[in-house]
Amino acid sequence: MNFPMPTLRVTAHGLALEDVPLTTIAATYGTPCYVYSRTAIEEAFERYRTALPPERAEICYAVKANGNLSILRLLAARGAGFDIVSRGELERVLAAGGEAKRVVFSGVAKGAAEIRRALEVGIGVFNVESAAELTRIAHIAREMGRRAPVALRINPDVDPKTHPYISTGLKRNKFGIPVAEALALYRQAKSMPELELVGIACHIGSQLLDPSPLLEAAERVKDAVEQLERNGIALRHIDLGGGLGIRYRDETPPDIPAVLRALAERFADRPERLMFEPGRSLVGNAGLLLTRVEYLKHGEEQDFALVDAGMNDLMRPALYDAWHEIVPVVPRSGPVRRYDVVGPVCESSDFLGRGRELALEAGDLLAVLSAGAYGMAMSSNYNARPRPAEVLVEGATHRLIRAREPLEALWALEQ
Ligand SMILES: *Cc1c(COP(=O)(O)O)cnc(C)c1O
């Protein structure tokens, strides 16, 4: 079988991530459990890092895809900057030893306390999404006697051809500033002494499989940069966002170095440094969710595999009807049936996969593949379910990078 995860292997003892059998992980840490491959994350990062010379491009990992400190730490050690969307993510980056100067603060509704904290620690740039936010940042910077580094996130109005919930670069989306309004706002920003204009940004959506909308957005950004230059506004960097897609099923993901080089080509005559904000394409195919079959239920119309992971652990299928490959850890012979693989949560949207052809018995382990991005990050405690443990493997070693949530933690803040 040709798995969508580069470091997942078939062995005599069943599936292994790198050299660690998934049966060992289940026996050591229990299920459900997220398991990540350090090698897969580092290789994905290296594809970005080596695509262009470092003086030409900077890679800022989008923390929201998976903010585990151990993952942030290993990316920081390889030279990653970070794209954040909240104070919580900022504190995670700092706790992991990330450099404040290499932090990009994205997000449409930054709160005053978040802006204050980001200024206090000295982040690299605020990607500003509205005139009102620009005014707020300037006001807070003045109060603090600081200068705030800002870039405007423009909305290039291109269709990224992805799921509507993860599409961000169309006029009807809440993100960014319309190109037509950007020049006036840059002029306004330039007149404010507490702001330092450092860049321009865009991000059009996620799980992009076709790179042409990215190239189209890049053209719009370039037009804007040239217009700004004619108006006496010089910038230091051009941030092209993240969004490159990965293989979940049989998609052909974009070739990362080729896309970065094609984008850089468009800016060959520009001196500004480029920036990228990948999330999913760094960690998505590096992780899986390990779960155990509790029961099989053979209904009149549908066979169900009832497993110990639910929509609270991995929300993507319920939220976007997303498809994750589901494979038995130790394959068995026996009758194959078409199962809906469903969790214990009391919702009919609680499924991990539907209509999967599997030979199963109660107690079997299943691996839900390509769950490294927006898996644990989107998990919740719905139904008073503690969130899963997270484990990092490297070669033949494995270690816990987040303990399974103790039940008491669920009500620790309650009266
Ligand atoms: C979510 C997000 C990213 C990362 O997107 P991926 O699809 O995970 O690469 C980058 N930049 C911004 C502004 C985002 O909101």
XYZ file of C-alpha atoms and ligand atoms in Angstrom:
430
model
C 0.000 0.000 0.000
C 1.220 3.457 -0.905
C 0.646 5.492 2.261
C 0.300 9.267 2.256
C 2.813 9.393 5.143
C 6.497 9.246 4.173
C 7.766 7.520 7.330
C 4.969 4.969 7.837
C 6.153 1.441 7.088
C 4.774 -2.080 6.902
C 6.732 -4.593 9.010
C 6.249 -8.189 10.097
C 4.699 -6.838 13.321
C 2.296 -4.501 11.595
C 2.613 -0.802 10.908
C 5.554 1.176 12.265
C 6.167 4.921 12.262
C 9.881 5.216 11.502
C 11.189 2.161 13.413
C 8.639 2.124 16.213
C 5.802 -0.432 15.906
C 2.433 1.220 16.513
C 1.533 -1.754 18.746
C 4.390 -0.620 21.041
C 2.976 2.913 21.134
C -0.520 1.645 22.009
C 0.863 -0.678 24.709
C 3.030 2.083 26.219
C 0.775 5.126 26.053
C -2.742 3.767 25.481
C -5.291 4.940 22.922
C -6.455 7.267 21.492
C -3.036 8.749 20.899
C -1.467 11.082 18.353
C 1.886 9.859 17.036
C 4.263 12.094 15.089
C 7.455 11.365 13.174
C 10.268 13.775 13.880
C 12.033 12.780 10.662
C 8.941 13.514 8.555
C 8.550 16.994 10.105
C 12.226 17.818 9.649
C 12.283 16.574 6.072
C 9.210 18.639 5.234
C 10.807 21.717 6.799
C 14.060 21.118 4.910
C 12.138 21.060 1.614
C 10.980 24.598 2.391
C 14.246 25.803 3.883
C 16.466 24.662 1.017
C 14.162 25.713 -1.829
C 15.527 29.268 -1.792
C 18.651 30.861 -0.294
C 18.092 32.076 3.297
C 18.706 35.711 2.384
C 15.898 35.384 -0.185
C 13.216 33.702 1.935
C 12.183 33.107 5.511
C 9.984 30.205 6.631
C 7.560 30.892 9.492
C 5.707 27.816 10.740
C 1.960 28.433 11.244
C 1.637 27.362 14.878
C -2.108 26.798 14.681
C -1.595 23.595 12.666
C 0.054 21.910 15.664
C 1.390 23.943 18.569
C 2.979 21.214 20.697
C 6.096 22.656 22.380
C 8.310 19.762 21.301
C 7.343 20.326 17.679
C 7.899 24.089 17.968
C 11.268 23.415 19.588
C 12.491 21.140 16.847
C 11.401 23.604 14.160
C 12.999 26.533 16.026
C 16.242 24.553 16.225
C 16.155 24.162 12.413
C 15.780 27.900 11.959
C 12.030 28.366 11.590
C 10.253 31.598 12.420
C 6.610 31.397 13.541
C 3.246 32.624 12.317
C 0.836 33.068 15.220
C -2.811 34.061 15.595
C -3.166 34.629 19.341
C -1.337 35.546 22.517
C -1.542 31.881 23.501
C 0.421 30.903 20.420
C 2.933 33.684 21.107
C 3.536 32.357 24.620
C 3.890 28.828 23.245
C 6.565 29.999 20.817
C 8.434 31.832 23.592
C 8.108 28.839 25.942
C 9.627 26.669 23.210
C 12.600 29.027 22.878
C 11.448 30.671 19.635
C 12.753 34.162 18.926
C 10.204 36.973 19.276
C 11.845 38.888 16.416
C 10.957 36.029 14.061
C 7.261 36.022 14.939
C 4.561 37.141 12.494
C 1.261 38.006 14.201
C -1.697 37.198 11.902
C -5.410 37.210 12.693
C -8.430 39.437 12.075
C -9.388 40.343 15.643
C -6.239 40.928 17.684
C -7.167 42.082 21.177
C -5.553 45.069 22.902
C -3.845 42.862 25.503
C -2.494 40.619 22.737
C -1.070 43.600 20.856
C 0.477 44.989 24.053
C 2.175 41.700 24.880
C 3.464 41.290 21.310
C 4.977 44.802 21.443
C 6.457 44.149 24.867
C 8.358 41.048 23.695
C 9.282 42.659 20.361
C 7.718 40.497 17.640
C 8.860 40.823 14.021
C 5.660 42.078 12.404
C 1.920 42.509 12.826
C 0.020 41.445 9.712
C -2.741 44.038 9.914
C -6.171 43.142 8.552
C -8.182 46.376 8.830
C -7.972 50.158 9.221
C -9.401 49.886 12.732
C -6.698 47.395 13.756
C -3.991 49.692 12.374
C -5.328 52.547 14.497
C -5.449 50.341 17.592
C -1.880 49.126 17.132
C -0.628 52.699 16.641
C -2.484 53.854 19.745
C -1.053 51.090 21.939
C 2.467 51.576 20.542
C 2.254 55.315 21.360
C 1.128 54.544 24.908
C 4.052 52.175 25.342
C 6.564 54.479 23.711
C 7.326 51.837 21.074
C 7.276 51.596 17.306
C 5.171 48.749 15.965
C 6.431 46.885 12.880
C 3.468 46.413 10.546
C 2.563 44.833 7.221
C -0.861 45.032 5.628
C -2.516 41.764 4.714
C -4.205 42.362 1.426
C -7.085 40.326 0.084
C -6.134 39.563 -3.526
C -9.650 38.314 -4.411
C -8.547 35.055 -6.042
C -10.388 31.765 -5.710
C -8.075 29.215 -4.066
C -10.340 26.333 -5.214
C -10.374 24.652 -1.833
C -13.082 23.885 0.748
C -15.118 27.070 1.456
C -14.372 26.822 5.209
C -10.615 27.092 4.544
C -10.810 29.624 1.731
C -9.673 33.100 2.841
C -8.639 35.131 -0.209
C -12.003 36.057 -1.730
C -13.714 39.439 -1.328
C -16.572 37.826 0.603
C -14.159 36.399 3.233
C -13.472 38.295 6.446
C -9.705 38.316 5.853
C -7.402 41.042 4.592
C -7.737 44.515 3.128
C -9.083 45.003 -0.424
C -6.244 45.895 -2.815
C -8.116 49.061 -3.817
C -7.969 50.342 -0.221
C -4.419 49.288 0.572
C -2.561 52.296 -0.852
C -4.588 54.799 1.163
C -4.029 52.770 4.309
C -0.285 52.452 3.664
C -0.163 56.242 3.260
C -1.994 56.682 6.533
C 0.333 54.212 8.256
C 3.382 56.014 6.877
C 2.207 59.235 8.464
C 2.025 57.623 11.910
C 5.386 57.858 13.672
C 4.613 54.950 16.004
C 4.356 52.553 13.056
C 7.204 51.099 11.073
C 6.078 49.852 7.650
C 7.995 46.661 6.971
C 5.974 44.528 4.602
C 2.937 43.293 2.765
C 1.191 39.960 3.233
C -1.432 37.683 1.781
C -2.758 34.187 2.517
C -5.523 32.850 0.303
C -6.536 29.563 1.901
C -5.500 26.097 2.961
C -5.071 22.645 1.399
C -4.281 24.244 -1.981
C -3.505 21.512 -4.510
C -3.293 23.695 -7.596
C -0.552 26.336 -7.223
C -1.987 28.643 -9.913
C -4.182 30.682 -7.499
C -1.029 31.285 -5.420
C 0.809 32.568 -8.485
C -2.171 34.748 -9.344
C -2.235 36.157 -5.803
C 1.520 36.789 -6.068
C 0.923 38.866 -9.211
C -1.626 41.002 -7.374
C 0.759 41.456 -4.463
C 3.539 42.424 -6.836
C 1.318 44.999 -8.542
C 0.567 46.447 -5.106
C 4.274 46.547 -4.152
C 5.108 48.389 -7.391
C 2.278 50.845 -6.837
C 3.514 51.493 -3.299
C 7.024 52.055 -4.604
C 5.773 54.635 -7.102
C 4.180 56.355 -4.125
C 7.398 56.455 -2.157
C 6.643 53.503 0.130
C 9.450 50.963 0.380
C 9.054 47.619 2.139
C 11.483 45.030 3.468
C 9.508 41.841 2.938
C 6.700 40.214 0.984
C 4.802 37.495 2.873
C 3.020 35.040 0.586
C 1.318 33.076 3.367
C 0.932 29.313 3.630
C -1.687 26.949 2.375
C 0.089 24.312 0.286
C -1.927 21.098 0.358
C -0.952 17.563 1.301
C -2.019 14.098 0.219
C -4.834 12.639 2.319
C -6.148 10.139 -0.240
C -5.088 10.179 -3.869
C -4.454 13.900 -4.345
C -1.240 14.993 -6.006
C 0.206 17.591 -3.656
C 2.154 20.503 -5.098
C 5.942 20.115 -5.318
C 7.034 22.478 -2.513
C 10.467 23.583 -3.815
C 9.067 24.006 -7.347
C 6.213 26.208 -6.113
C 8.534 28.338 -3.962
C 10.930 28.803 -6.860
C 8.074 29.671 -9.248
C 6.851 32.266 -6.764
C 10.361 33.664 -6.217
C 10.761 33.871 -9.998
C 7.843 36.346 -10.096
C 9.782 38.562 -7.699
C 13.224 38.077 -9.283
C 13.463 41.823 -9.987
C 12.413 42.810 -6.457
C 14.804 43.321 -3.540
C 12.296 42.499 -0.776
C 12.812 39.279 1.154
C 10.050 36.690 0.703
C 8.255 35.021 3.563
C 6.172 31.838 3.710
C 3.850 30.611 6.463
C 3.355 26.853 5.985
C 1.399 24.869 8.552
C -0.316 21.766 7.228
C 2.415 20.891 4.716
C 5.036 20.704 7.502
C 3.218 18.465 9.963
C 0.104 16.971 8.302
C 1.687 13.869 6.798
C 3.996 13.425 9.793
C 1.266 12.407 12.251
C -1.453 9.833 12.777
C -4.171 9.155 15.297
C -3.984 5.706 16.846
C -7.326 4.283 18.013
C -8.731 0.949 19.133
C -11.928 -0.769 18.019
C -14.204 -1.118 21.047
C -17.069 -2.907 19.329
C -18.334 -3.962 15.942
C -21.981 -3.398 15.263
C -23.575 -5.004 12.253
C -26.750 -3.066 11.506
C -29.437 -3.830 8.985
C -28.277 -1.081 6.667
C -24.779 -0.265 7.865
C -21.822 -1.887 9.618
C -20.161 0.228 12.283
C -16.688 0.034 13.799
C -17.064 1.825 17.123
C -13.643 3.135 18.092
C -12.214 4.944 21.134
C -11.377 8.172 19.242
C -14.136 10.609 18.364
C -14.877 13.930 16.715
C -13.561 15.676 19.830
C -10.133 14.125 19.137
C -10.137 14.634 15.362
C -12.704 17.132 14.166
C -11.823 17.437 10.486
C -14.195 14.725 9.168
C -17.155 16.205 11.091
C -16.222 19.806 10.283
C -15.213 19.654 6.614
C -16.243 16.148 5.615
C -12.465 15.613 5.378
C -11.148 12.218 4.317
C -8.416 10.478 6.323
C -7.030 7.096 5.289
C -7.835 4.485 7.987
C -5.704 1.346 8.106
C -5.480 -1.625 10.469
C -2.209 -1.621 12.407
C -1.955 -5.419 12.212
C -3.896 -6.583 9.164
C -5.973 -9.730 9.568
C -7.545 -12.082 7.081
C -11.278 -12.616 7.299
C -14.379 -11.104 5.805
C -14.076 -7.524 4.583
C -17.062 -5.328 5.305
C -17.890 -1.710 4.550
C -17.641 0.047 7.886
C -18.507 3.484 9.084
C -15.683 4.129 11.553
C -17.370 6.133 14.307
C -16.504 7.392 17.779
C -18.171 7.387 21.191
C -19.484 10.969 21.025
C -23.233 11.471 21.090
C -23.580 13.103 17.651
C -24.307 11.553 14.278
C -21.532 13.704 12.818
C -19.092 11.779 15.038
C -17.310 9.785 12.360
C -13.665 9.371 11.367
C -14.429 7.725 8.036
C -17.409 6.294 6.194
C -17.808 3.246 3.983
C -14.322 1.834 4.602
C -13.576 -1.689 3.391
C -11.927 -3.375 6.365
C -11.479 -6.809 7.949
C -11.846 -6.139 11.671
C -12.411 -7.627 15.084
C -13.084 -5.854 18.354
C -9.809 -4.880 20.021
C -7.981 -4.189 16.742
C -5.878 -1.054 16.416
C -6.531 1.407 13.593
C -4.298 4.213 12.369
C -6.042 7.340 11.074
C -3.419 8.770 8.746
C -2.234 12.299 7.953
C -3.650 13.703 11.181
C -0.587 15.728 12.208
C -2.114 19.098 11.268
C -5.373 20.515 12.665
C -5.899 17.258 14.590
C -4.831 17.704 18.203
C -4.910 21.477 17.602
C -8.685 21.395 17.043
C -9.479 18.788 19.691
C -11.915 19.509 22.508
C -13.240 18.025 25.719
C -16.765 17.528 24.372
C -18.557 14.736 26.253
C -16.007 15.240 29.082
C -13.426 13.345 27.094
C -9.811 14.007 28.054
C -7.690 14.907 25.064
C -5.372 12.196 23.693
C -1.721 11.745 24.545
C 0.866 12.891 21.973
C 4.003 10.895 21.218
C 7.018 11.786 19.088
C 9.028 9.029 17.436
C 12.513 9.325 16.053
C 14.206 6.269 14.590
C 13.631 3.467 17.080
C 12.918 5.790 20.022
C 9.648 7.264 21.221
C 8.694 9.743 23.915
C 5.616 11.333 25.351
C 5.346 15.002 24.302
C 1.951 15.609 25.897
C 0.407 13.455 28.568
C -3.146 12.253 28.174
C -5.244 14.840 29.954
C -6.056 13.758 33.516
C -9.808 13.767 34.117
C -9.518 16.226 37.039
C -8.047 18.781 34.623
C -11.434 18.921 32.919
C -13.120 20.519 35.914
C -10.112 22.069 37.660
C -11.317 25.607 36.887
C -14.931 24.988 37.878
C -16.703 25.735 41.189
C -3.719 29.049 8.750
C -2.768 30.040 8.216
C -1.564 29.623 7.654
C -1.187 28.174 7.485
O -2.014 27.512 6.553
P -1.677 26.007 6.126
O -2.756 25.687 5.157
O -1.733 25.179 7.343
O -0.321 26.027 5.493
C -0.676 30.599 7.234
N -0.968 31.917 7.345
C -2.122 32.350 7.881
C -2.375 33.799 7.977
C -3.067 31.433 8.321
O -4.214 31.869 8.842
